[in-house]
Amino acid sequence: AAAVAWWSPQGGPDDAARPTPERSATPLPPGVGHVHALATDPGSGALLIASHSGLYRADARGIQQVGPAIDLMGFTVTGPGRYLASGHPQPGTDLPQPVGLIESRDEGRTWQVLSRGGESDFHVLAATRRGLVAFDGAWRTSPDLLEWTPSSASFAPISLIGSERDDRVLASDGRSLWASDDGGRSWQSMPEAPGPALLARAGEAVVAVTADGAMHLGRAAGTQWTPSGARAPGPVAVTAWGPVEDLTVVVLAEAGLVVSRDGRAFEPWVADGTA
C-alpha cells in the first residue's frame, strides 16, 4: 500500500542509485520532483515511486521513469503489473484534467481512465475486500472502480492503507490516526496511535513513520504499536512487504531512500528483488 508525502527531498547526483559508504541514504535522480507515494510490485519485486513527473521503477538496473508524465497523487498496486492512480496529466499526455481514477495493466507503461475523469484528483487510494476507498476533498468508496458513493467522514488524510484481504482501513491526518472496519464507509478516531504518521501495510503487519522519522510497528488492527528504534529523518513516503517476523520497510526520507530489514535501523536502499 501506498502513502502520500509531506514534502519532497531534493534531487540527487547522476549516480543516485549507487550509494557510497559515506551516504546515509540512496538519493533520487534529478527530475523526479515531488514524491507522493512508494509501493512495490509483487510480481517483479521492483520498488515503485509515484511522483510529480510520473512513475519511476527502482530495481537492480537503477531508478528509471516508466510511462507518460503524470503527476501521480494517489497510487496503489492491486496485483503484479496492475496499478491504480489519480492526479494530473503533464503537457502532451492524452488524459483528462484531472485524470480521475486511472489503471495500468502493463507496469505503468500505459494508463486508461476507469471513472471520474475530469472530476476527481484522488490524493490517496486504498484497495479493500469491498472495493476502493479514496479521497478527493471528500471521502468516496467504489465496489467496482466505476460507481462511487460519498462518505460522511470530514477529516483530510495524509496517508491511507488497506488490503484486499479484509475491510480494515487505516488513515492518518495531520494530528492522529483513524480506522474503518467497513472499507472506508465509516471511521473511528484512534487517539492512542502514533500520529501524524505515514502508513504502510504488508499482510498483517502495519508500519507508522511519524513526522520525526520514528518507525512504529503493529498489527493490521492498528490498536497496538511498538516503537522499533529505527529512525528515518524527514519522512516523505513509506512502503513495506514480507511477513510480520521478516518485514522489510522502505522509506523515502529527506536524504533519499533507506531500508530496514531488521526493524532496528535503516541503511541506504539497494535493490534486492525480494518484494
mmCIF file of N, CA and C in Angstrom, residues 32-36 50-54 69-73 88 90:
data_model
loop_
_atom_site.group_PDB
_atom_site.id
_atom_site.type_symbol
_atom_site.label_atom_id
_atom_site.label_comp_id
_atom_site.label_asym_id
_atom_site.label_seq_id
_atom_site.Cartn_x
_atom_site.Cartn_y
_atom_site.Cartn_z
ATOM 1 N N VAL A 32 12.944 13.749 -10.664
ATOM 2 C CA VAL A 32 11.828 13.023 -10.065
ATOM 3 C C VAL A 32 10.783 13.989 -9.520
ATOM 4 N N GLY A 33 11.218 15.067 -8.903
ATOM 5 C CA GLY A 33 10.286 16.047 -8.359
ATOM 6 C C GLY A 33 9.634 15.566 -7.080
ATOM 7 N N HIS A 34 8.512 16.172 -6.738
ATOM 8 C CA HIS A 34 7.793 15.803 -5.521
ATOM 9 C C HIS A 34 7.372 14.336 -5.587
ATOM 10 N N VAL A 35 7.580 13.606 -4.521
ATOM 11 C CA VAL A 35 7.161 12.205 -4.454
ATOM 12 C C VAL A 35 5.914 12.103 -3.589
ATOM 13 N N HIS A 36 4.909 11.407 -4.108
ATOM 14 C CA HIS A 36 3.641 11.280 -3.403
ATOM 15 C C HIS A 36 3.453 9.909 -2.773
ATOM 16 N N ALA A 50 5.903 6.975 -7.108
ATOM 17 C CA ALA A 50 4.903 7.802 -7.780
ATOM 18 C C ALA A 50 5.203 9.259 -7.482
ATOM 19 N N SER A 51 5.489 10.034 -8.528
ATOM 20 C CA SER A 51 5.990 11.393 -8.321
ATOM 21 C C SER A 51 5.256 12.410 -9.182
ATOM 22 N N HIS A 52 5.635 13.673 -8.994
ATOM 23 C CA HIS A 52 5.072 14.789 -9.757
ATOM 24 C C HIS A 52 5.322 14.626 -11.249
ATOM 25 N N SER A 53 6.423 14.011 -11.617
ATOM 26 C CA SER A 53 6.765 13.878 -13.037
ATOM 27 C C SER A 53 6.407 12.515 -13.617
ATOM 28 N N GLY A 54 5.814 11.638 -12.832
ATOM 29 C CA GLY A 54 5.409 10.337 -13.341
ATOM 30 C C GLY A 54 5.833 9.193 -12.439
ATOM 31 N N ALA A 69 4.234 11.184 -18.551
ATOM 32 C CA ALA A 69 4.415 12.169 -17.480
ATOM 33 C C ALA A 69 3.053 12.524 -16.894
ATOM 34 N N ILE A 70 2.779 11.980 -15.711
ATOM 35 C CA ILE A 70 1.544 12.250 -14.989
ATOM 36 C C ILE A 70 1.919 12.597 -13.551
ATOM 37 N N ASP A 71 1.344 13.662 -13.034
ATOM 38 C CA ASP A 71 1.532 13.993 -11.618
ATOM 39 C C ASP A 71 0.687 13.011 -10.814
ATOM 40 N N LEU A 72 1.312 11.922 -10.359
ATOM 41 C CA LEU A 72 0.602 10.842 -9.691
ATOM 42 C C LEU A 72 0.413 11.185 -8.214
ATOM 43 N N MET A 73 -0.771 11.633 -7.863
ATOM 44 C CA MET A 73 -1.067 11.992 -6.481
ATOM 45 C C MET A 73 -1.380 10.739 -5.676
ATOM 46 N N HIS A 88 -2.844 14.493 -12.096
ATOM 47 C CA HIS A 88 -2.951 15.470 -13.186
ATOM 48 C C HIS A 88 -2.022 15.080 -14.329
ATOM 49 N N GLN A 90 0.566 15.759 -17.344
ATOM 50 C CA GLN A 90 1.508 16.787 -17.760
ATOM 51 C C GLN A 90 1.252 17.123 -19.230
#
